[in-house]
């Protein structure tokens, strides 16, 4: 999360950070998801962000500078933005594939429009994903998760 915050503060894409650090985009994605980076990767990132390697290795502490410390609210918002981005990716895939199916349908059997069936089925998934990503209908949100954890622990968190 520290790498992601630092990257976003500078307005860089993962591809730009990849080029500047000499790391692959996949490596940047893994590090931002929380995988532990190797020492060489840390050195490259520290050089790009003009930080010490130790600043990237340790967990954020309250006395760290505001540039590096990640608040609980920032973590929540970063996760929500990731969910929204996932929804938009899902929506683009839906539009492209369903368009292709309709084209295929009209080219092969224009007398029966079967492409409506996958469009409706997948469309239900798109609507559900959108409601969840934009927190319109949040049946299994943080409060639900907290209740489930407390229920299974048998105590309050």
PDB file of C-alpha atoms in Angstrom:
ATOM      1  CA  UNK A   1       0.000   0.000   0.000  1.00  0.00           C
ATOM      2  CA  UNK A   2       2.894   2.396   0.623  1.00  0.00           C
ATOM      3  CA  UNK A   3       4.128   1.982  -2.943  1.00  0.00           C
ATOM      4  CA  UNK A   4       0.622   2.503  -4.306  1.00  0.00           C
ATOM      5  CA  UNK A   5       0.120   5.662  -2.250  1.00  0.00           C
ATOM      6  CA  UNK A   6       3.479   7.095  -3.260  1.00  0.00           C
ATOM      7  CA  UNK A   7       2.777   6.306  -6.915  1.00  0.00           C
ATOM      8  CA  UNK A   8      -0.684   7.880  -6.813  1.00  0.00           C
ATOM      9  CA  UNK A   9       0.613  10.982  -5.012  1.00  0.00           C
ATOM     10  CA  UNK A  10       2.945  11.575  -7.932  1.00  0.00           C
ATOM     11  CA  UNK A  11       0.212  10.870 -10.484  1.00  0.00           C
ATOM     12  CA  UNK A  12       2.118   7.986 -12.067  1.00  0.00           C
ATOM     13  CA  UNK A  13       0.595   4.935 -13.691  1.00  0.00           C
ATOM     14  CA  UNK A  14       1.943   1.480 -12.909  1.00  0.00           C
ATOM     15  CA  UNK A  15       3.491   1.472 -16.375  1.00  0.00           C
ATOM     16  CA  UNK A  16       5.336   4.739 -15.701  1.00  0.00           C
ATOM     17  CA  UNK A  17       6.646   3.471 -12.357  1.00  0.00           C
ATOM     18  CA  UNK A  18       7.698   0.278 -14.107  1.00  0.00           C
ATOM     19  CA  UNK A  19       9.726   2.212 -16.690  1.00  0.00           C
ATOM     20  CA  UNK A  20      11.369   4.459 -14.103  1.00  0.00           C
ATOM     21  CA  UNK A  21      12.257   1.628 -11.725  1.00  0.00           C
ATOM     22  CA  UNK A  22      13.201  -0.990 -14.301  1.00  0.00           C
ATOM     23  CA  UNK A  23      10.725  -3.440 -12.752  1.00  0.00           C
ATOM     24  CA  UNK A  24       7.983  -5.194 -14.671  1.00  0.00           C
ATOM     25  CA  UNK A  25       4.414  -3.958 -14.430  1.00  0.00           C
ATOM     26  CA  UNK A  26       3.488  -7.351 -12.974  1.00  0.00           C
ATOM     27  CA  UNK A  27       6.042  -6.879 -10.184  1.00  0.00           C
ATOM     28  CA  UNK A  28       4.609  -3.436  -9.398  1.00  0.00           C
ATOM     29  CA  UNK A  29       1.100  -4.938  -9.277  1.00  0.00           C
ATOM     30  CA  UNK A  30       2.217  -7.699  -6.913  1.00  0.00           C
ATOM     31  CA  UNK A  31       3.959  -5.262  -4.582  1.00  0.00           C
ATOM     32  CA  UNK A  32       0.902  -2.989  -4.499  1.00  0.00           C
ATOM     33  CA  UNK A  33      -1.283  -5.988  -3.643  1.00  0.00           C
ATOM     34  CA  UNK A  34       0.893  -6.684  -0.620  1.00  0.00           C
ATOM     35  CA  UNK A  35       3.374  -9.306  -1.831  1.00  0.00           C
ATOM     36  CA  UNK A  36       6.798  -8.945  -0.259  1.00  0.00           C
ATOM     37  CA  UNK A  37       9.298  -7.459  -2.738  1.00  0.00           C
ATOM     38  CA  UNK A  38      12.897  -8.575  -3.063  1.00  0.00           C
ATOM     39  CA  UNK A  39      15.802  -6.376  -1.986  1.00  0.00           C
ATOM     40  CA  UNK A  40      16.661  -5.364  -5.571  1.00  0.00           C
ATOM     41  CA  UNK A  41      13.061  -4.339  -6.226  1.00  0.00           C
ATOM     42  CA  UNK A  42      13.043  -2.316  -3.010  1.00  0.00           C
ATOM     43  CA  UNK A  43      16.288  -0.588  -4.005  1.00  0.00           C
ATOM     44  CA  UNK A  44      14.840   0.343  -7.393  1.00  0.00           C
ATOM     45  CA  UNK A  45      11.646   1.703  -5.868  1.00  0.00           C
ATOM     46  CA  UNK A  46      13.490   3.576  -3.131  1.00  0.00           C
ATOM     47  CA  UNK A  47      15.659   5.268  -5.760  1.00  0.00           C
ATOM     48  CA  UNK A  48      12.625   6.308  -7.792  1.00  0.00           C
ATOM     49  CA  UNK A  49      10.752   7.652  -4.756  1.00  0.00           C
ATOM     50  CA  UNK A  50      13.955   9.151  -3.282  1.00  0.00           C
ATOM     51  CA  UNK A  51      13.508   7.257  -0.006  1.00  0.00           C
ATOM     52  CA  UNK A  52      15.547   4.858   2.059  1.00  0.00           C
ATOM     53  CA  UNK A  53      14.965   1.147   1.482  1.00  0.00           C
ATOM     54  CA  UNK A  54      14.065   0.837   5.165  1.00  0.00           C
ATOM     55  CA  UNK A  55      11.170   3.285   4.678  1.00  0.00           C
ATOM     56  CA  UNK A  56       9.611   0.901   2.169  1.00  0.00           C
ATOM     57  CA  UNK A  57      10.325  -2.249   4.208  1.00  0.00           C
ATOM     58  CA  UNK A  58       8.658  -1.386   7.471  1.00  0.00           C
ATOM     59  CA  UNK A  59       5.000  -1.078   8.234  1.00  0.00           C
ATOM     60  CA  UNK A  60       3.749   2.494   8.435  1.00  0.00           C
ATOM     61  CA  UNK A  61       3.961   3.895  11.945  1.00  0.00           C
ATOM     62  CA  UNK A  62       2.255   6.961  13.406  1.00  0.00           C
ATOM     63  CA  UNK A  63       5.527   8.908  13.661  1.00  0.00           C
ATOM     64  CA  UNK A  64       6.361   8.406   9.988  1.00  0.00           C
ATOM     65  CA  UNK A  65       5.931  11.367   7.706  1.00  0.00           C
ATOM     66  CA  UNK A  66       2.478  12.120   6.338  1.00  0.00           C
ATOM     67  CA  UNK A  67       3.727  11.309   2.825  1.00  0.00           C
ATOM     68  CA  UNK A  68       4.238   7.656   3.698  1.00  0.00           C
ATOM     69  CA  UNK A  69       1.681   6.982   6.446  1.00  0.00           C
ATOM     70  CA  UNK A  70      -1.523   5.444   5.131  1.00  0.00           C
ATOM     71  CA  UNK A  71      -4.655   6.080   7.151  1.00  0.00           C
ATOM     72  CA  UNK A  72      -7.490   3.622   7.526  1.00  0.00           C
ATOM     73  CA  UNK A  73      -9.722   5.927   5.476  1.00  0.00           C
ATOM     74  CA  UNK A  74      -7.156   6.071   2.649  1.00  0.00           C
ATOM     75  CA  UNK A  75      -6.941   2.274   2.645  1.00  0.00           C
ATOM     76  CA  UNK A  76     -10.731   2.038   2.457  1.00  0.00           C
ATOM     77  CA  UNK A  77     -10.917   4.563  -0.396  1.00  0.00           C
ATOM     78  CA  UNK A  78      -8.063   2.885  -2.301  1.00  0.00           C
ATOM     79  CA  UNK A  79      -9.898  -0.426  -2.048  1.00  0.00           C
ATOM     80  CA  UNK A  80     -13.160   1.174  -3.178  1.00  0.00           C
ATOM     81  CA  UNK A  81     -11.440   2.749  -6.191  1.00  0.00           C
ATOM     82  CA  UNK A  82      -9.934  -0.663  -7.025  1.00  0.00           C
ATOM     83  CA  UNK A  83     -13.444  -2.152  -6.917  1.00  0.00           C
ATOM     84  CA  UNK A  84     -14.802   0.579  -9.216  1.00  0.00           C
ATOM     85  CA  UNK A  85     -11.901   0.053 -11.617  1.00  0.00           C
ATOM     86  CA  UNK A  86     -12.684  -3.671 -11.637  1.00  0.00           C
ATOM     87  CA  UNK A  87     -16.312  -2.895 -12.424  1.00  0.00           C
ATOM     88  CA  UNK A  88     -15.380  -0.686 -15.382  1.00  0.00           C
ATOM     89  CA  UNK A  89     -13.042  -3.394 -16.717  1.00  0.00           C
ATOM     90  CA  UNK A  90     -15.873  -5.905 -16.363  1.00  0.00           C
ATOM     91  CA  UNK A  91     -18.273  -3.531 -18.149  1.00  0.00           C
ATOM     92  CA  UNK A  92     -15.885  -2.989 -21.066  1.00  0.00           C
ATOM     93  CA  UNK A  93     -15.438  -6.767 -21.433  1.00  0.00           C
ATOM     94  CA  UNK A  94     -19.217  -7.203 -21.388  1.00  0.00           C
ATOM     95  CA  UNK A  95     -19.804  -4.584 -24.085  1.00  0.00           C
ATOM     96  CA  UNK A  96     -17.093  -5.994 -26.368  1.00  0.00           C
ATOM     97  CA  UNK A  97     -18.080  -9.644 -26.016  1.00  0.00           C
ATOM     98  CA  UNK A  98     -21.822  -9.061 -26.273  1.00  0.00           C
ATOM     99  CA  UNK A  99     -21.309  -6.832 -29.330  1.00  0.00           C
ATOM    100  CA  UNK A 100     -19.275  -9.617 -30.889  1.00  0.00           C
ATOM    101  CA  UNK A 101     -21.984 -12.154 -30.088  1.00  0.00           C
ATOM    102  CA  UNK A 102     -24.670  -9.996 -31.692  1.00  0.00           C
ATOM    103  CA  UNK A 103     -22.531  -9.569 -34.802  1.00  0.00           C
ATOM    104  CA  UNK A 104     -21.939 -13.320 -34.931  1.00  0.00           C
ATOM    105  CA  UNK A 105     -25.638 -13.927 -34.362  1.00  0.00           C
ATOM    106  CA  UNK A 106     -26.692 -11.645 -37.242  1.00  0.00           C
ATOM    107  CA  UNK A 107     -24.086 -13.141 -39.564  1.00  0.00           C
ATOM    108  CA  UNK A 108     -24.953 -16.794 -38.875  1.00  0.00           C
ATOM    109  CA  UNK A 109     -28.671 -16.906 -38.048  1.00  0.00           C
ATOM    110  CA  UNK A 110     -30.455 -13.548 -38.321  1.00  0.00           C
ATOM    111  CA  UNK A 111     -33.878 -15.222 -38.079  1.00  0.00           C
ATOM    112  CA  UNK A 112     -33.377 -16.081 -34.374  1.00  0.00           C
ATOM    113  CA  UNK A 113     -31.629 -13.615 -32.051  1.00  0.00           C
ATOM    114  CA  UNK A 114     -30.060 -15.904 -29.460  1.00  0.00           C
ATOM    115  CA  UNK A 115     -27.491 -13.288 -28.317  1.00  0.00           C
ATOM    116  CA  UNK A 116     -30.109 -11.796 -25.981  1.00  0.00           C
ATOM    117  CA  UNK A 117     -29.710 -14.762 -23.617  1.00  0.00           C
ATOM    118  CA  UNK A 118     -26.012 -14.277 -22.776  1.00  0.00           C
ATOM    119  CA  UNK A 119     -26.559 -10.491 -22.762  1.00  0.00           C
ATOM    120  CA  UNK A 120     -29.274 -10.805 -20.122  1.00  0.00           C
ATOM    121  CA  UNK A 121     -27.437 -13.425 -18.065  1.00  0.00           C
ATOM    122  CA  UNK A 122     -24.156 -11.575 -17.980  1.00  0.00           C
ATOM    123  CA  UNK A 123     -26.059  -8.286 -17.610  1.00  0.00           C
ATOM    124  CA  UNK A 124     -27.413  -9.457 -14.252  1.00  0.00           C
ATOM    125  CA  UNK A 125     -23.813 -10.009 -13.131  1.00  0.00           C
ATOM    126  CA  UNK A 126     -22.824  -6.545 -14.379  1.00  0.00           C
ATOM    127  CA  UNK A 127     -25.659  -4.887 -12.455  1.00  0.00           C
ATOM    128  CA  UNK A 128     -24.755  -6.821  -9.309  1.00  0.00           C
ATOM    129  CA  UNK A 129     -21.081  -5.895  -9.682  1.00  0.00           C
ATOM    130  CA  UNK A 130     -21.967  -2.214 -10.207  1.00  0.00           C
ATOM    131  CA  UNK A 131     -24.250  -2.106  -7.162  1.00  0.00           C
ATOM    132  CA  UNK A 132     -21.481  -3.609  -5.069  1.00  0.00           C
ATOM    133  CA  UNK A 133     -18.631  -1.474  -6.460  1.00  0.00           C
ATOM    134  CA  UNK A 134     -20.518   1.788  -6.007  1.00  0.00           C
ATOM    135  CA  UNK A 135     -21.861   0.616  -2.633  1.00  0.00           C
ATOM    136  CA  UNK A 136     -25.467   1.179  -3.651  1.00  0.00           C
ATOM    137  CA  UNK A 137     -26.543  -2.189  -2.339  1.00  0.00           C
ATOM    138  CA  UNK A 138     -23.902  -3.364   0.092  1.00  0.00           C
ATOM    139  CA  UNK A 139     -25.303  -6.570   1.545  1.00  0.00           C
ATOM    140  CA  UNK A 140     -21.891  -8.020   2.362  1.00  0.00           C
ATOM    141  CA  UNK A 141     -20.005  -4.853   3.303  1.00  0.00           C
ATOM    142  CA  UNK A 142     -17.626  -4.095   6.160  1.00  0.00           C
ATOM    143  CA  UNK A 143     -20.350  -4.131   8.833  1.00  0.00           C
ATOM    144  CA  UNK A 144     -21.502  -7.582   7.740  1.00  0.00           C
ATOM    145  CA  UNK A 145     -17.886  -8.814   7.715  1.00  0.00           C
ATOM    146  CA  UNK A 146     -17.290  -7.425  11.206  1.00  0.00           C
ATOM    147  CA  UNK A 147     -20.431  -9.123  12.553  1.00  0.00           C
ATOM    148  CA  UNK A 148     -19.408 -12.441  10.985  1.00  0.00           C
ATOM    149  CA  UNK A 149     -15.894 -12.251  12.448  1.00  0.00           C
ATOM    150  CA  UNK A 150     -17.248 -11.357  15.890  1.00  0.00           C
ATOM    151  CA  UNK A 151     -19.800 -14.171  15.643  1.00  0.00           C
ATOM    152  CA  UNK A 152     -17.096 -16.715  14.847  1.00  0.00           C
ATOM    153  CA  UNK A 153     -14.679 -15.371  17.465  1.00  0.00           C
ATOM    154  CA  UNK A 154     -17.421 -15.230  20.080  1.00  0.00           C
ATOM    155  CA  UNK A 155     -16.305 -11.747  21.151  1.00  0.00           C
ATOM    156  CA  UNK A 156     -16.215  -8.120  20.034  1.00  0.00           C
ATOM    157  CA  UNK A 157     -13.286  -6.905  17.946  1.00  0.00           C
TER     158      UNK A 157
END
